[in-house]
């Protein structure tokens, strides 16, 4: 199993800083996390219309989602390196999810990949016509 890098600052403090860099890497903290507005929008979809979400809750979910993505991607990256490939593809991510025990995500992700591949196989000109 792949080793996951620790969160910047050991999981404490704000990760919406103006571009602080982690001592372990040259990646800006703001580039490690999904945008907080997107996180909040997704969280609100699962709640009643009048529900409020605390900033701390959004920050926590933002950090957890980013760690999850890092965890899955790291495992897929290790597989690609062993196979002497430089590009991670959707099948590598499915393999990674399976290997790490996230079987519940496999079928929806496979269905999405099939649909995605069908759409990208269609010439862009035809996609534009079908939108009219």
PDB file of C-alpha atoms in Angstrom:
ATOM      1  CA  UNK A   1       0.000   0.000   0.000  1.00  0.00           C
ATOM      2  CA  UNK A   2       1.187   3.517  -0.782  1.00  0.00           C
ATOM      3  CA  UNK A   3       2.285   5.838   1.968  1.00  0.00           C
ATOM      4  CA  UNK A   4       0.232   9.005   2.099  1.00  0.00           C
ATOM      5  CA  UNK A   5       2.009  12.285   2.807  1.00  0.00           C
ATOM      6  CA  UNK A   6       0.999  14.017   6.019  1.00  0.00           C
ATOM      7  CA  UNK A   7      -1.249  17.025   5.905  1.00  0.00           C
ATOM      8  CA  UNK A   8       0.536  20.353   5.892  1.00  0.00           C
ATOM      9  CA  UNK A   9       0.949  21.518   9.461  1.00  0.00           C
ATOM     10  CA  UNK A  10      -0.003  18.119  10.825  1.00  0.00           C
ATOM     11  CA  UNK A  11      -3.691  18.654  10.114  1.00  0.00           C
ATOM     12  CA  UNK A  12      -3.944  21.853  12.161  1.00  0.00           C
ATOM     13  CA  UNK A  13      -4.370  25.415  11.105  1.00  0.00           C
ATOM     14  CA  UNK A  14      -5.935  27.007   8.089  1.00  0.00           C
ATOM     15  CA  UNK A  15      -5.377  25.653   4.618  1.00  0.00           C
ATOM     16  CA  UNK A  16      -6.793  28.675   2.890  1.00  0.00           C
ATOM     17  CA  UNK A  17      -3.562  30.555   3.312  1.00  0.00           C
ATOM     18  CA  UNK A  18      -2.184  32.768   0.640  1.00  0.00           C
ATOM     19  CA  UNK A  19       0.062  30.120  -0.817  1.00  0.00           C
ATOM     20  CA  UNK A  20       2.209  28.820   2.036  1.00  0.00           C
ATOM     21  CA  UNK A  21       4.359  25.908   0.988  1.00  0.00           C
ATOM     22  CA  UNK A  22       4.619  22.600   2.776  1.00  0.00           C
ATOM     23  CA  UNK A  23       8.154  21.802   3.924  1.00  0.00           C
ATOM     24  CA  UNK A  24       7.775  18.312   2.390  1.00  0.00           C
ATOM     25  CA  UNK A  25       7.067  19.544  -1.104  1.00  0.00           C
ATOM     26  CA  UNK A  26       7.032  22.529  -3.364  1.00  0.00           C
ATOM     27  CA  UNK A  27       3.222  22.490  -3.669  1.00  0.00           C
ATOM     28  CA  UNK A  28       1.279  25.505  -2.433  1.00  0.00           C
ATOM     29  CA  UNK A  29      -1.309  24.618   0.182  1.00  0.00           C
ATOM     30  CA  UNK A  30      -4.086  26.233  -1.853  1.00  0.00           C
ATOM     31  CA  UNK A  31      -3.228  23.880  -4.721  1.00  0.00           C
ATOM     32  CA  UNK A  32      -3.625  20.789  -2.502  1.00  0.00           C
ATOM     33  CA  UNK A  33      -7.284  21.429  -1.736  1.00  0.00           C
ATOM     34  CA  UNK A  34     -10.469  21.587  -3.774  1.00  0.00           C
ATOM     35  CA  UNK A  35     -12.084  25.042  -3.735  1.00  0.00           C
ATOM     36  CA  UNK A  36     -14.074  25.600  -0.541  1.00  0.00           C
ATOM     37  CA  UNK A  37     -17.011  27.045  -2.527  1.00  0.00           C
ATOM     38  CA  UNK A  38     -17.333  23.769  -4.461  1.00  0.00           C
ATOM     39  CA  UNK A  39     -17.146  21.762  -1.230  1.00  0.00           C
ATOM     40  CA  UNK A  40     -19.883  23.900   0.328  1.00  0.00           C
ATOM     41  CA  UNK A  41     -22.106  23.590  -2.747  1.00  0.00           C
ATOM     42  CA  UNK A  42     -21.818  19.785  -2.743  1.00  0.00           C
ATOM     43  CA  UNK A  43     -22.465  19.610   1.006  1.00  0.00           C
ATOM     44  CA  UNK A  44     -25.599  21.791   0.685  1.00  0.00           C
ATOM     45  CA  UNK A  45     -27.088  19.438  -1.926  1.00  0.00           C
ATOM     46  CA  UNK A  46     -27.497  16.783   0.763  1.00  0.00           C
ATOM     47  CA  UNK A  47     -29.167  19.101   3.270  1.00  0.00           C
ATOM     48  CA  UNK A  48     -32.534  20.858   3.598  1.00  0.00           C
ATOM     49  CA  UNK A  49     -32.686  24.248   1.867  1.00  0.00           C
ATOM     50  CA  UNK A  50     -32.645  26.196   5.143  1.00  0.00           C
ATOM     51  CA  UNK A  51     -29.684  24.298   6.642  1.00  0.00           C
ATOM     52  CA  UNK A  52     -26.474  26.115   7.501  1.00  0.00           C
ATOM     53  CA  UNK A  53     -22.972  24.646   7.330  1.00  0.00           C
ATOM     54  CA  UNK A  54     -20.276  25.879   9.694  1.00  0.00           C
ATOM     55  CA  UNK A  55     -17.019  27.031   8.129  1.00  0.00           C
ATOM     56  CA  UNK A  56     -15.155  24.511  10.284  1.00  0.00           C
ATOM     57  CA  UNK A  57     -17.296  21.703   8.816  1.00  0.00           C
ATOM     58  CA  UNK A  58     -16.490  22.832   5.269  1.00  0.00           C
ATOM     59  CA  UNK A  59     -12.795  23.071   6.128  1.00  0.00           C
ATOM     60  CA  UNK A  60     -12.805  19.569   7.620  1.00  0.00           C
ATOM     61  CA  UNK A  61     -14.582  18.032   4.620  1.00  0.00           C
ATOM     62  CA  UNK A  62     -12.227  19.929   2.292  1.00  0.00           C
ATOM     63  CA  UNK A  63      -9.214  18.413   4.041  1.00  0.00           C
ATOM     64  CA  UNK A  64     -10.719  14.901   4.157  1.00  0.00           C
ATOM     65  CA  UNK A  65     -11.661  14.931   0.472  1.00  0.00           C
ATOM     66  CA  UNK A  66      -8.189  16.121  -0.471  1.00  0.00           C
ATOM     67  CA  UNK A  67      -6.555  13.411   1.650  1.00  0.00           C
ATOM     68  CA  UNK A  68      -8.817  10.776   0.061  1.00  0.00           C
ATOM     69  CA  UNK A  69      -7.884  11.935  -3.445  1.00  0.00           C
ATOM     70  CA  UNK A  70      -4.191  11.908  -2.494  1.00  0.00           C
ATOM     71  CA  UNK A  71      -4.509   8.412  -1.024  1.00  0.00           C
ATOM     72  CA  UNK A  72      -6.187   6.935  -4.114  1.00  0.00           C
ATOM     73  CA  UNK A  73      -3.940   8.798  -6.557  1.00  0.00           C
ATOM     74  CA  UNK A  74      -0.778   7.786  -4.710  1.00  0.00           C
ATOM     75  CA  UNK A  75      -1.694   4.103  -4.973  1.00  0.00           C
ATOM     76  CA  UNK A  76      -2.501   4.492  -8.683  1.00  0.00           C
ATOM     77  CA  UNK A  77       0.774   6.371  -9.213  1.00  0.00           C
ATOM     78  CA  UNK A  78       2.761   3.567  -7.566  1.00  0.00           C
ATOM     79  CA  UNK A  79       1.112   1.073  -9.924  1.00  0.00           C
ATOM     80  CA  UNK A  80       1.971   3.210 -12.951  1.00  0.00           C
ATOM     81  CA  UNK A  81       5.591   3.589 -11.836  1.00  0.00           C
ATOM     82  CA  UNK A  82       5.938  -0.187 -11.435  1.00  0.00           C
ATOM     83  CA  UNK A  83       4.526  -0.587 -14.954  1.00  0.00           C
ATOM     84  CA  UNK A  84       6.859   2.150 -16.249  1.00  0.00           C
ATOM     85  CA  UNK A  85       3.993   4.421 -17.275  1.00  0.00           C
ATOM     86  CA  UNK A  86       3.753   8.140 -16.630  1.00  0.00           C
ATOM     87  CA  UNK A  87       0.015   8.714 -16.983  1.00  0.00           C
ATOM     88  CA  UNK A  88      -2.648   7.616 -14.503  1.00  0.00           C
ATOM     89  CA  UNK A  89      -5.896   6.652 -16.235  1.00  0.00           C
ATOM     90  CA  UNK A  90      -9.394   5.854 -15.019  1.00  0.00           C
ATOM     91  CA  UNK A  91      -8.693   2.127 -14.902  1.00  0.00           C
ATOM     92  CA  UNK A  92      -5.742   2.784 -12.575  1.00  0.00           C
ATOM     93  CA  UNK A  93      -8.045   4.691 -10.227  1.00  0.00           C
ATOM     94  CA  UNK A  94     -10.598   1.847 -10.291  1.00  0.00           C
ATOM     95  CA  UNK A  95      -7.782  -0.608  -9.498  1.00  0.00           C
ATOM     96  CA  UNK A  96      -6.593   1.645  -6.687  1.00  0.00           C
ATOM     97  CA  UNK A  97     -10.065   1.915  -5.147  1.00  0.00           C
ATOM     98  CA  UNK A  98     -10.418  -1.877  -5.279  1.00  0.00           C
ATOM     99  CA  UNK A  99      -6.972  -2.465  -3.792  1.00  0.00           C
ATOM    100  CA  UNK A 100      -7.612  -0.035  -0.945  1.00  0.00           C
ATOM    101  CA  UNK A 101     -11.009  -1.517  -0.060  1.00  0.00           C
ATOM    102  CA  UNK A 102     -13.404   1.054  -1.513  1.00  0.00           C
ATOM    103  CA  UNK A 103     -15.516  -1.495  -3.411  1.00  0.00           C
ATOM    104  CA  UNK A 104     -18.713   0.547  -3.009  1.00  0.00           C
ATOM    105  CA  UNK A 105     -17.332   3.147  -5.412  1.00  0.00           C
ATOM    106  CA  UNK A 106     -16.327   0.703  -8.163  1.00  0.00           C
ATOM    107  CA  UNK A 107     -19.619   0.155 -10.027  1.00  0.00           C
ATOM    108  CA  UNK A 108     -20.642   3.844 -10.196  1.00  0.00           C
ATOM    109  CA  UNK A 109     -17.130   4.786 -11.322  1.00  0.00           C
ATOM    110  CA  UNK A 110     -17.069   2.050 -13.986  1.00  0.00           C
ATOM    111  CA  UNK A 111     -20.457   3.226 -15.287  1.00  0.00           C
ATOM    112  CA  UNK A 112     -19.165   6.800 -15.402  1.00  0.00           C
ATOM    113  CA  UNK A 113     -15.997   5.732 -17.245  1.00  0.00           C
ATOM    114  CA  UNK A 114     -18.017   3.826 -19.857  1.00  0.00           C
ATOM    115  CA  UNK A 115     -20.251   6.845 -20.467  1.00  0.00           C
ATOM    116  CA  UNK A 116     -17.286   9.238 -20.489  1.00  0.00           C
ATOM    117  CA  UNK A 117     -15.447   7.114 -23.053  1.00  0.00           C
ATOM    118  CA  UNK A 118     -18.559   6.972 -25.238  1.00  0.00           C
ATOM    119  CA  UNK A 119     -18.846  10.758 -25.166  1.00  0.00           C
ATOM    120  CA  UNK A 120     -15.173  11.447 -25.920  1.00  0.00           C
ATOM    121  CA  UNK A 121     -15.308   8.973 -28.819  1.00  0.00           C
ATOM    122  CA  UNK A 122     -17.914  11.157 -30.548  1.00  0.00           C
ATOM    123  CA  UNK A 123     -16.440  13.897 -32.764  1.00  0.00           C
ATOM    124  CA  UNK A 124     -16.904  17.348 -31.173  1.00  0.00           C
ATOM    125  CA  UNK A 125     -18.878  18.546 -34.216  1.00  0.00           C
ATOM    126  CA  UNK A 126     -21.590  15.946 -33.531  1.00  0.00           C
ATOM    127  CA  UNK A 127     -21.752  16.886 -29.865  1.00  0.00           C
ATOM    128  CA  UNK A 128     -22.391  20.514 -30.815  1.00  0.00           C
ATOM    129  CA  UNK A 129     -25.198  19.510 -33.189  1.00  0.00           C
ATOM    130  CA  UNK A 130     -26.904  17.347 -30.567  1.00  0.00           C
ATOM    131  CA  UNK A 131     -27.055  20.306 -28.151  1.00  0.00           C
ATOM    132  CA  UNK A 132     -29.197  22.371 -30.539  1.00  0.00           C
TER     133      UNK A 132
END
